[in-house]
Coordinates of C-alpha atoms and ligand atoms in Angstrom, one line a residue:
M1 CA 178.3 191.8 193.2
I2 CA 180.7 192.7 196.3
N3 CA 184.1 192.4 196.1
V4 CA 185.9 191.4 199.4
L5 CA 189.4 190.4 199.5
F6 CA 190.0 188.2 202.7
A7 CA 193.6 189.3 203.4
A8 CA 194.9 186.9 206.4
T9 CA 196.5 183.5 206.6
P10 CA 195.7 180.2 205.4
E11 CA 194.5 179.1 208.4
N12 CA 192.4 182.0 209.2
W13 CA 191.1 181.3 205.7
E14 CA 189.8 177.9 206.8
R15 CA 188.3 179.4 209.9
Y16 CA 186.6 182.1 208.6
A17 CA 185.4 181.3 205.2
P18 CA 182.6 179.0 206.1
H19 CA 181.3 181.8 208.7
L20 CA 181.6 184.6 206.3
Q21 CA 179.6 183.2 203.8
V22 CA 176.8 182.5 206.3
A23 CA 177.1 185.9 208.0
F24 CA 176.7 187.4 204.2
A25 CA 173.8 185.2 203.0
A26 CA 171.9 186.3 206.8
L27 CA 172.2 189.7 205.6
N28 CA 171.4 189.1 201.8
L29 CA 174.6 190.5 200.9
H30 CA 175.7 189.0 197.2
V31 CA 179.6 188.9 198.1
N32 CA 182.4 187.6 195.6
L33 CA 184.5 186.3 198.6
Q34 CA 188.3 185.7 197.5
T35 CA 192.0 185.6 198.6
E36 CA 192.9 187.2 195.6
F37 CA 191.3 190.0 193.3
A38 CA 192.8 192.7 191.1
P39 CA 193.2 195.3 193.7
E40 CA 191.4 198.1 192.2
Q41 CA 188.2 195.7 192.4
V42 CA 188.3 195.2 195.8
D43 CA 185.7 196.7 197.6
Y44 CA 186.5 195.7 201.4
I45 CA 189.3 194.1 203.0
V46 CA 188.7 191.4 206.1
Y47 CA 192.3 192.1 207.2
A48 CA 194.6 190.6 209.6
P49 CA 197.9 192.8 210.1
N50 CA 200.0 189.7 209.8
S51 CA 198.7 189.1 206.4
A52 CA 200.8 189.8 203.0
V53 CA 198.8 193.0 202.1
Q54 CA 201.3 195.9 203.7
D55 CA 200.8 198.2 201.1
F56 CA 196.9 199.6 200.9
T57 CA 197.9 202.2 198.1
P58 CA 196.4 199.9 195.0
Y59 CA 193.1 199.2 196.8
T60 CA 191.5 202.9 195.2
G61 CA 188.2 201.4 195.4
C62 CA 188.1 199.9 198.7
K63 CA 185.8 201.4 200.8
A64 CA 187.1 200.2 204.5
V65 CA 189.5 197.8 206.3
L66 CA 187.9 195.6 208.5
N67 CA 190.5 194.2 211.1
L68 CA 190.1 190.6 212.7
W69 CA 191.7 191.4 215.6
A70 CA 190.9 194.0 218.6
G71 CA 194.5 195.4 218.9
V72 CA 195.3 197.7 215.9
E73 CA 198.6 199.0 216.7
N74 CA 200.1 197.1 213.9
V75 CA 198.3 198.5 211.2
V76 CA 197.0 201.9 212.4
Q77 CA 200.5 203.9 211.4
N78 CA 200.6 202.4 208.2
P79 CA 200.8 205.7 205.9
T80 CA 199.1 204.1 202.8
L81 CA 196.0 203.0 204.3
T82 CA 193.9 206.3 203.9
Q83 CA 190.7 203.9 203.8
P84 CA 188.4 203.6 207.0
L85 CA 190.1 201.5 209.8
A86 CA 187.3 199.2 211.8
R87 CA 189.0 197.3 214.6
M88 CA 187.0 194.0 215.9
V89 CA 185.1 193.8 218.8
D90 CA 183.6 190.7 218.7
P91 CA 180.9 189.2 221.4
G92 CA 182.3 186.0 221.6
M93 CA 185.6 187.8 222.1
T94 CA 184.5 189.6 225.0
R95 CA 183.1 186.6 226.3
G96 CA 186.0 185.0 226.4
M97 CA 188.0 187.4 228.1
V98 CA 185.8 188.1 230.7
E99 CA 186.0 184.4 231.6
W100 CA 189.9 184.5 231.5
V101 CA 189.8 187.8 233.4
S102 CA 187.2 186.3 236.1
G103 CA 189.2 183.1 236.1
H104 CA 192.8 184.9 237.3
V105 CA 191.2 187.2 239.5
M106 CA 189.7 184.7 241.3
R107 CA 192.4 182.6 241.7
H108 CA 194.7 185.7 243.3
H109 CA 191.8 186.7 245.5
L110 CA 190.9 183.0 247.0
G111 CA 194.5 182.5 247.2
M112 CA 194.2 179.2 245.1
D113 CA 197.6 178.5 244.9
R114 CA 197.7 177.8 248.2
H115 CA 196.0 174.6 248.1
I116 CA 197.1 173.5 244.7
L117 CA 200.7 173.7 245.0
G118 CA 200.8 173.2 249.0
Q119 CA 199.5 169.9 249.4
N120 CA 201.9 168.8 252.4
G121 CA 200.2 166.8 255.2
T122 CA 199.3 170.5 257.1
W123 CA 196.1 171.5 257.7
E124 CA 196.5 174.9 258.0
S125 CA 193.0 177.0 257.8
H126 CA 193.2 180.6 255.6
V127 CA 189.4 181.5 255.2
P128 CA 189.7 183.9 252.3
P129 CA 188.1 187.4 252.4
L130 CA 185.0 188.4 250.3
A131 CA 185.3 190.3 246.8
E132 CA 183.5 193.3 249.0
D133 CA 186.7 193.5 250.7
R134 CA 188.9 193.2 247.7
R135 CA 189.4 196.1 245.4
V136 CA 189.7 195.9 241.8
T137 CA 190.9 198.7 239.2
I138 CA 190.8 198.0 235.5
L139 CA 192.8 200.3 233.4
G140 CA 190.7 200.5 230.3
L141 CA 187.2 200.7 230.3
G142 CA 186.7 199.7 226.3
E143 CA 184.6 196.9 225.2
L144 CA 186.9 194.2 227.1
G145 CA 187.5 196.3 229.9
T146 CA 183.6 197.3 230.5
A147 CA 182.5 194.0 230.4
C148 CA 185.1 192.6 233.1
A149 CA 184.5 195.4 235.3
R150 CA 181.1 194.5 235.6
T151 CA 181.1 190.8 235.9
L152 CA 183.7 191.1 239.0
S153 CA 181.4 194.1 240.5
H154 CA 178.5 191.3 240.0
L155 CA 180.5 189.1 241.9
G156 CA 180.6 191.9 244.7
F157 CA 184.5 193.2 244.1
P158 CA 184.4 196.9 244.4
V159 CA 185.7 198.0 241.2
T160 CA 187.3 201.2 240.2
G161 CA 187.9 201.8 235.7
W162 CA 190.1 204.4 234.4
S163 CA 190.1 205.2 230.9
R164 CA 191.3 208.4 228.7
N165 CA 188.0 210.3 228.7
P166 CA 185.4 210.7 231.5
K167 CA 183.0 207.8 231.6
S168 CA 179.8 207.0 233.9
I169 CA 178.9 203.3 234.7
N170 CA 176.4 202.1 237.3
G171 CA 178.1 200.4 240.1
M172 CA 181.4 201.4 240.0
T173 CA 184.2 204.5 240.2
C174 CA 185.1 205.6 237.2
L175 CA 188.5 207.7 237.1
H176 CA 189.8 209.3 234.0
G177 CA 193.1 210.8 232.3
Q178 CA 196.6 211.2 234.1
D179 CA 194.9 212.6 237.2
G180 CA 193.2 210.0 237.8
L181 CA 195.4 207.0 237.4
G182 CA 197.0 207.6 240.8
E183 CA 193.9 207.1 242.7
A184 CA 192.7 204.1 240.3
L185 CA 196.4 202.7 241.2
S186 CA 196.1 203.4 245.0
R187 CA 192.8 201.0 245.1
A188 CA 194.0 198.3 243.2
D189 CA 194.4 195.2 245.5
I190 CA 194.1 193.5 242.2
L191 CA 195.0 195.5 238.7
V192 CA 193.7 194.3 235.2
L193 CA 195.3 195.7 232.2
L194 CA 192.8 195.9 229.4
L195 CA 194.4 199.1 227.8
P196 CA 195.5 199.1 223.8
Q197 CA 199.3 199.5 222.7
T198 CA 199.5 203.3 221.9
A199 CA 202.2 205.7 222.4
A200 CA 200.3 207.0 225.7
T201 CA 200.0 203.8 227.1
E202 CA 203.7 202.5 226.8
N203 CA 205.2 201.8 230.2
T204 CA 201.5 202.9 232.4
L205 CA 203.2 200.7 234.9
N206 CA 206.6 201.5 235.6
A207 CA 208.9 202.0 238.6
E208 CA 206.8 205.3 239.9
T209 CA 203.4 204.0 239.4
L210 CA 204.1 200.6 240.7
A211 CA 204.7 202.0 243.9
L212 CA 201.4 203.7 244.3
M213 CA 199.9 200.5 244.4
P214 CA 199.1 198.9 247.6
H215 CA 201.7 196.6 249.1
G216 CA 201.1 192.8 248.1
A217 CA 198.9 193.5 245.0
F218 CA 198.0 191.3 242.1
I219 CA 198.8 192.3 238.7
V220 CA 196.6 190.7 235.9
N221 CA 197.8 191.7 232.0
P222 CA 196.0 190.8 229.1
G223 CA 196.4 193.8 227.1
R224 CA 199.4 194.3 225.8
G225 CA 203.4 193.8 227.0
P226 CA 204.8 197.4 226.6
L227 CA 202.0 198.7 228.6
I228 CA 204.3 197.3 231.7
D229 CA 208.2 198.4 232.2
D230 CA 209.4 194.6 232.6
G231 CA 212.7 195.5 234.7
A232 CA 210.3 197.6 237.1
L233 CA 207.6 194.9 237.2
L234 CA 210.5 192.1 238.2
A235 CA 211.9 194.7 240.9
A236 CA 208.2 195.1 242.2
L237 CA 208.1 191.4 242.4
N238 CA 211.3 191.0 243.9
S239 CA 210.8 193.5 247.0
G240 CA 206.9 192.2 247.5
Q241 CA 205.6 195.4 246.6
I242 CA 204.0 193.4 243.7
A243 CA 202.7 189.4 244.8
H244 CA 202.3 188.3 241.7
A245 CA 202.0 189.0 238.0
T246 CA 199.7 186.9 235.5
L247 CA 201.1 187.9 232.2
D248 CA 199.0 186.7 228.8
V249 CA 201.3 189.3 226.3
F250 CA 204.5 190.5 226.1
R251 CA 207.2 192.6 224.2
V252 CA 208.7 189.9 222.2
E253 CA 205.8 187.3 221.5
P254 CA 206.7 183.9 222.1
L255 CA 208.1 185.3 225.4
P256 CA 211.9 184.0 224.9
P257 CA 212.6 180.9 227.0
E258 CA 215.6 183.3 228.8
H259 CA 213.3 185.7 229.7
P260 CA 213.3 186.2 233.9
F261 CA 209.4 186.1 233.7
W262 CA 209.7 182.4 233.1
A263 CA 211.4 181.2 235.9
H264 CA 210.3 183.9 238.2
P265 CA 208.3 182.4 241.2
H266 CA 205.7 184.9 241.3
V267 CA 204.9 185.4 237.8
T268 CA 202.3 183.1 235.5
V269 CA 203.2 183.2 231.9
T270 CA 200.2 182.6 229.6
P271 CA 200.8 182.4 225.9
H272 CA 198.7 185.2 224.6
I273 CA 195.6 182.9 224.9
A274 CA 193.2 185.2 226.9
S275 CA 190.8 185.3 224.1
E276 CA 190.7 185.3 220.5
T277 CA 188.1 186.8 217.6
R278 CA 185.6 183.7 217.5
A279 CA 184.4 183.4 214.0
K280 CA 181.1 182.7 214.5
T281 CA 180.0 185.8 215.9
A282 CA 183.0 187.9 214.6
T283 CA 181.8 187.4 210.8
R284 CA 178.2 188.5 211.6
V285 CA 179.9 192.0 213.1
I286 CA 182.0 192.0 209.4
A287 CA 178.6 191.6 207.5
E288 CA 177.1 194.1 209.4
N289 CA 180.0 196.8 208.6
I290 CA 179.9 195.8 204.9
L291 CA 175.9 196.0 205.0
R292 CA 176.4 199.4 206.6
G293 CA 178.9 200.7 204.1
E294 CA 176.6 199.5 201.0
T295 CA 173.5 201.3 202.7
G296 CA 175.5 204.0 203.3
E297 CA 175.4 203.8 207.2
P298 CA 178.5 204.5 209.3
F299 CA 180.7 201.9 210.1
L300 CA 180.9 200.4 213.5
H301 CA 184.2 200.3 215.3
L302 CA 186.4 202.8 213.4
V303 CA 189.3 203.3 214.9
N304 CA 190.7 207.1 215.9
R305 CA 193.7 207.4 213.7
N306 CA 195.0 210.0 216.2
A307 CA 194.4 208.1 219.6
G308 CA 195.9 204.9 217.8
Y309 CA 192.9 202.9 219.0
Ligands
NDP401 P1 188.6 199.9 223.2 O1 189.3 200.4 222.2 O2 187.3 199.4 223.4 O3 188.8 200.3 224.7 C1 190.2 200.9 225.1 C2 190.2 201.8 226.6 O4 191.4 202.1 226.8 C3 189.1 202.8 226.5 O5 188.5 202.7 227.5 C4 190.1 203.9 226.0 O6 189.8 204.8 226.7 C5 191.3 203.6 227.4 N1 192.4 204.3 226.7 C6 193.2 204.1 225.5 N2 194.0 204.8 225.8 C7 194.1 205.5 227.2 C8 195.5 206.3 227.7 N3 196.0 206.9 227.3 N4 194.7 206.5 229.1 C9 193.9 205.9 229.6 N5 192.7 205.3 229.0 C10 193.1 205.1 227.7 O7 189.7 198.4 223.8 P2 189.1 196.6 224.1 O8 188.7 196.7 225.1 O9 188.4 195.8 223.0 O10 190.3 195.9 223.8 C11 191.8 196.6 224.7 C12 193.0 195.5 224.3 O11 192.5 194.3 225.0 C13 193.4 195.7 222.9 O12 193.8 196.8 222.3 C14 194.2 194.6 223.0 O13 195.5 195.4 223.1 C15 193.9 193.7 224.0 N6 193.4 192.6 223.8 C16 194.2 191.6 224.3 C17 193.4 190.4 223.7 C18 194.5 188.7 224.6 O14 194.3 187.7 223.7 N7 195.5 189.1 225.1 C19 192.8 189.7 223.2 C20 191.7 190.8 222.6 C21 192.2 192.1 222.7 P3 188.0 205.9 226.4 O15 187.1 204.6 226.6 O16 188.1 207.0 227.1 O17 188.6 205.8 224.8

């Protein structure tokens, strides 16, 4: 019997436990899944960083911590975590992010607000340009960034992607490292941020880098709040350098009611809903990783502790 500790909120237990049982059975894994164990008996921890488990020291037999979320910024620095840490890569979450990003990119590309908000009896003919005449840059070419880049590329947008390491993806321009950032931003009529939150990515968008973007560009940020210097973004929005920012993530969440983003006419706030882990598909990934642990295969989606993602 494999002992799996589910360390997340009670609501998540309701959502995930039935799907986990199905996923374990599908792989013929004999699992004792519980929310409490004597720590030394635990083989794997299915983990949400907001759970009560913050000290991993007593879990002396634990073979891996399997994160329920894609972002690991709230667990990766935990000094008590010596076990392998896998982040969540879930086809359902990826699908959701592709849909959310595509929708918000299309909103800005087609200028939908002009008609949704401007029903004032004036017949004004503004035909939107074709996607091929609107350049999109995606910062972060990981699981989510690459999936979004492919879909936007299929829609006809010339896509540029930017990552830490060199990459080559058919149909798009791939740039990397600090040297590639300026060029990536200079092509960003619409910019999508899908970087993780690490020491190296904080304030990727600041006064200097925002000035490298084309005048009147759009920003869509479903990545993490600290990727952007809020004050620099507000200044760029006020000057017209940035036409509009659609922001799903913030330095402080929930975004405080007094934050200037809420009232800004050129900011759209969405409450961290771009995508989420979907229990049905994510539990298959968790079961697969446990099977790998039991059969001595390398775990999928391991976090690079030095890089922080
Ligand atoms: P991945 O780890 O698969 O990809 C991260 C990408 O960012 C990689 O391409 C990586 O480069 C790049 N990167 C990391 N550091 C740097 C750097 N210093 N300079 C340049 N590029 C860098 O992550 P995912 O795609 O799965 O997820 C991305 C983020 O999306 C998550 O960390 C999370 O913050 C956010 N997210 C938000 C959600 C929401 O609802 N708003 C839902 C889910 C995730 P390389 O390829 O070279 O390693």
